Short mmCIF file of C-alpha atoms in Angstrom, two decimals:
data_model
loop_
_atom_site.label_atom_id
_atom_site.label_comp_id
_atom_site.label_asym_id
_atom_site.label_seq_id
_atom_site.Cartn_x
_atom_site.Cartn_y
_atom_site.Cartn_z
CA MET W 7 -11.88 -3.58 -10.08
CA ARG W 8 -10.10 -5.62 -7.41
CA TYR W 9 -6.81 -3.93 -8.19
CA LEU W 10 -8.41 -0.48 -8.14
CA THR W 11 -9.79 -1.19 -4.66
CA LEU W 12 -6.36 -2.32 -3.48
CA LEU W 13 -4.71 0.76 -4.96
CA LEU W 14 -7.19 3.10 -3.30
CA ALA W 15 -6.72 1.37 0.04
CA LEU W 16 -2.96 1.84 -0.16
CA ILE W 17 -3.20 5.50 -1.20
CA ILE W 18 -5.66 6.60 1.47
CA SER W 19 -4.11 7.28 4.86
CA SER W 20 -4.21 4.32 7.21
CA SER W 21 -5.92 6.46 9.85
CA ALA W 22 -8.93 6.71 7.57
CA PHE W 23 -9.43 2.96 8.00
CA SER W 24 -9.22 2.79 11.76
CA GLY W 25 -12.37 2.48 13.80
CA PRO W 26 -14.81 -0.06 15.15
CA TYR W 27 -14.92 -1.97 11.84
CA SER W 28 -11.22 -1.94 10.99
CA TYR W 29 -7.70 -1.57 12.32
CA ALA W 30 -4.79 0.52 11.08
CA CYS W 31 -1.57 -1.20 12.17
CA LYS W 32 2.16 -0.41 12.27
CA ILE W 33 4.81 -3.14 12.42
CA ALA W 34 7.40 -2.43 15.12
CA GLY W 35 9.26 -5.75 15.31
CA GLU W 36 10.23 -8.45 12.85
CA TYR W 37 11.74 -11.82 13.73
CA ARG W 38 12.59 -15.00 11.84
CA VAL W 39 12.59 -18.60 12.88
CA GLU W 40 16.07 -20.02 12.37
CA SER W 41 16.15 -23.40 10.67
CA LYS W 42 19.23 -24.55 12.63
CA ASP W 43 17.84 -24.31 16.14
CA GLY W 44 14.29 -22.97 15.83
CA LYS W 45 15.08 -19.77 17.77
CA LEU W 46 13.70 -16.39 16.82
CA THR W 47 16.32 -13.98 15.48
CA THR W 48 16.17 -10.37 14.35
CA PRO W 49 17.08 -9.98 10.68
CA LYS W 50 19.87 -7.63 9.67
CA PRO W 51 18.53 -4.12 8.91
CA ASN W 52 18.88 -4.52 5.13
CA ALA W 53 17.03 -7.88 5.25
CA LYS W 54 13.90 -6.65 7.04
CA LEU W 55 10.81 -6.88 4.87
CA TYR W 56 8.12 -5.55 7.20
CA GLU W 57 9.43 -3.45 10.10
CA GLY W 58 8.18 0.16 10.07
CA LYS W 59 5.47 -0.58 7.49
CA ASP W 60 1.69 -0.31 7.79
CA PHE W 61 -1.29 -2.52 7.04
CA ASN W 62 -5.06 -2.36 7.50
CA VAL W 63 -7.48 -5.04 8.68
CA ASP W 64 -11.21 -5.25 7.99
CA ARG W 65 -12.62 -6.77 11.19
CA LYS W 66 -15.69 -8.21 9.48
CA SER W 67 -14.28 -9.77 6.30
CA GLY W 68 -10.73 -10.46 7.49
CA VAL W 69 -9.19 -8.74 4.46
CA VAL W 70 -5.70 -7.41 5.18
CA LEU W 71 -4.09 -4.84 2.86
CA GLY W 72 -0.72 -3.13 2.98
CA ALA W 73 2.64 -4.53 4.06
CA ILE W 74 0.75 -7.71 4.97
CA ASP W 75 -1.72 -8.62 2.23
CA ASN W 76 -4.07 -11.58 2.19
CA SER W 77 -6.20 -10.56 -0.80
CA SER W 78 -4.90 -13.47 -2.91
CA TYR W 79 -5.66 -16.13 -0.29
CA GLU W 80 -8.70 -18.37 -0.82
CA LYS W 81 -9.94 -18.41 2.76
CA LYS W 82 -10.01 -15.71 5.43
CA VAL W 83 -11.59 -16.76 8.71
CA VAL W 84 -12.24 -14.28 11.51
CA LEU W 85 -12.15 -16.58 14.53
CA ASP W 86 -13.07 -13.78 16.97
CA ARG W 87 -13.88 -10.12 16.19
CA GLY W 88 -12.51 -9.05 19.56
CA SER W 89 -14.20 -7.54 22.58
CA LYS W 90 -13.45 -6.15 26.03
CA GLN W 91 -12.58 -9.73 27.03
CA GLN W 92 -11.12 -11.26 23.85
CA SER W 93 -8.48 -10.59 21.21
CA PHE W 94 -9.33 -10.21 17.53
CA LYS W 95 -8.18 -13.44 15.84
CA LEU W 96 -7.80 -14.04 12.12
CA ILE W 97 -6.38 -16.90 10.07
CA TRP W 98 -6.02 -16.96 6.29
CA TYR W 99 -4.94 -19.86 4.12
CA SER W 100 -4.90 -21.29 0.63
CA TYR W 101 -3.88 -24.42 -1.19
CA THR W 102 -1.51 -24.26 -4.13
CA GLY W 103 0.29 -26.77 -6.31
CA PHE W 104 3.10 -26.61 -3.75
CA GLY W 105 0.93 -27.32 -0.70
CA ALA W 106 -0.91 -25.25 1.86
CA ALA W 107 -0.04 -21.79 3.15
CA ALA W 108 -1.48 -20.41 6.39
CA ASN W 109 -0.97 -17.22 8.41
CA TYR W 110 -2.31 -15.93 11.72
CA LEU W 111 -2.96 -12.49 13.24
CA THR W 112 -4.14 -11.62 16.74
CA ILE W 113 -4.83 -8.11 18.07
CA ARG W 114 -5.44 -7.47 21.78
CA GLU W 115 -8.76 -5.66 21.42
CA TYR W 116 -9.31 -5.84 25.18
CA GLU W 117 -6.33 -3.55 25.94
CA GLU W 118 -7.55 -0.29 27.49
CA SER W 119 -5.16 1.92 25.51
CA GLU W 120 -5.92 3.37 22.08
CA LYS W 121 -3.03 1.37 20.60
CA LYS W 122 -3.69 -2.37 20.67
CA PRO W 123 -0.65 -4.72 20.52
CA PHE W 124 -0.64 -7.36 17.78
CA SER W 125 1.36 -10.40 16.81
CA ALA W 126 1.33 -12.17 13.48
CA ILE W 127 2.89 -15.28 12.01
CA ILE W 128 3.52 -14.85 8.31
CA ASP W 129 5.34 -17.89 6.90
CA TRP W 130 8.66 -17.97 8.83
CA GLU W 131 8.29 -14.39 10.09
CA VAL W 132 6.92 -13.35 13.47
CA LEU W 133 5.74 -9.72 13.49
CA SER W 134 4.69 -7.43 16.33
CA GLY W 135 3.45 -3.88 16.66
CA THR W 136 0.30 -1.90 17.41
CA CYS W 137 -3.08 -1.24 15.82
CA GLN W 138 -5.67 1.47 16.31
#
């Protein structure tokens, strides 16, 4: 059943998910942290994993589906659902035999425009774009 839900979410247009209870997002920028000097770099075009792709966020549960997917993570914590004064903030993490994995997403809900800027840290990737 879980896989059927995921499949349906990916098939349905991302605009169907947008609204007061969810976000439909598009990734515009993708950067990597270099191990040599810690600077952010832009990957070569054929090495980009996320740029130009979409994902959806459930504001209540913190479930993220699409190019970014947190459905397999143990914990999803919505730190702030966002408001006219605050950004939406979400962290998800899990513990494996190899250690802990944690990721972070923030969406500027307080922006007046229909498109809300976001930033995300997914492992060694830093992503940016907009959500509606």
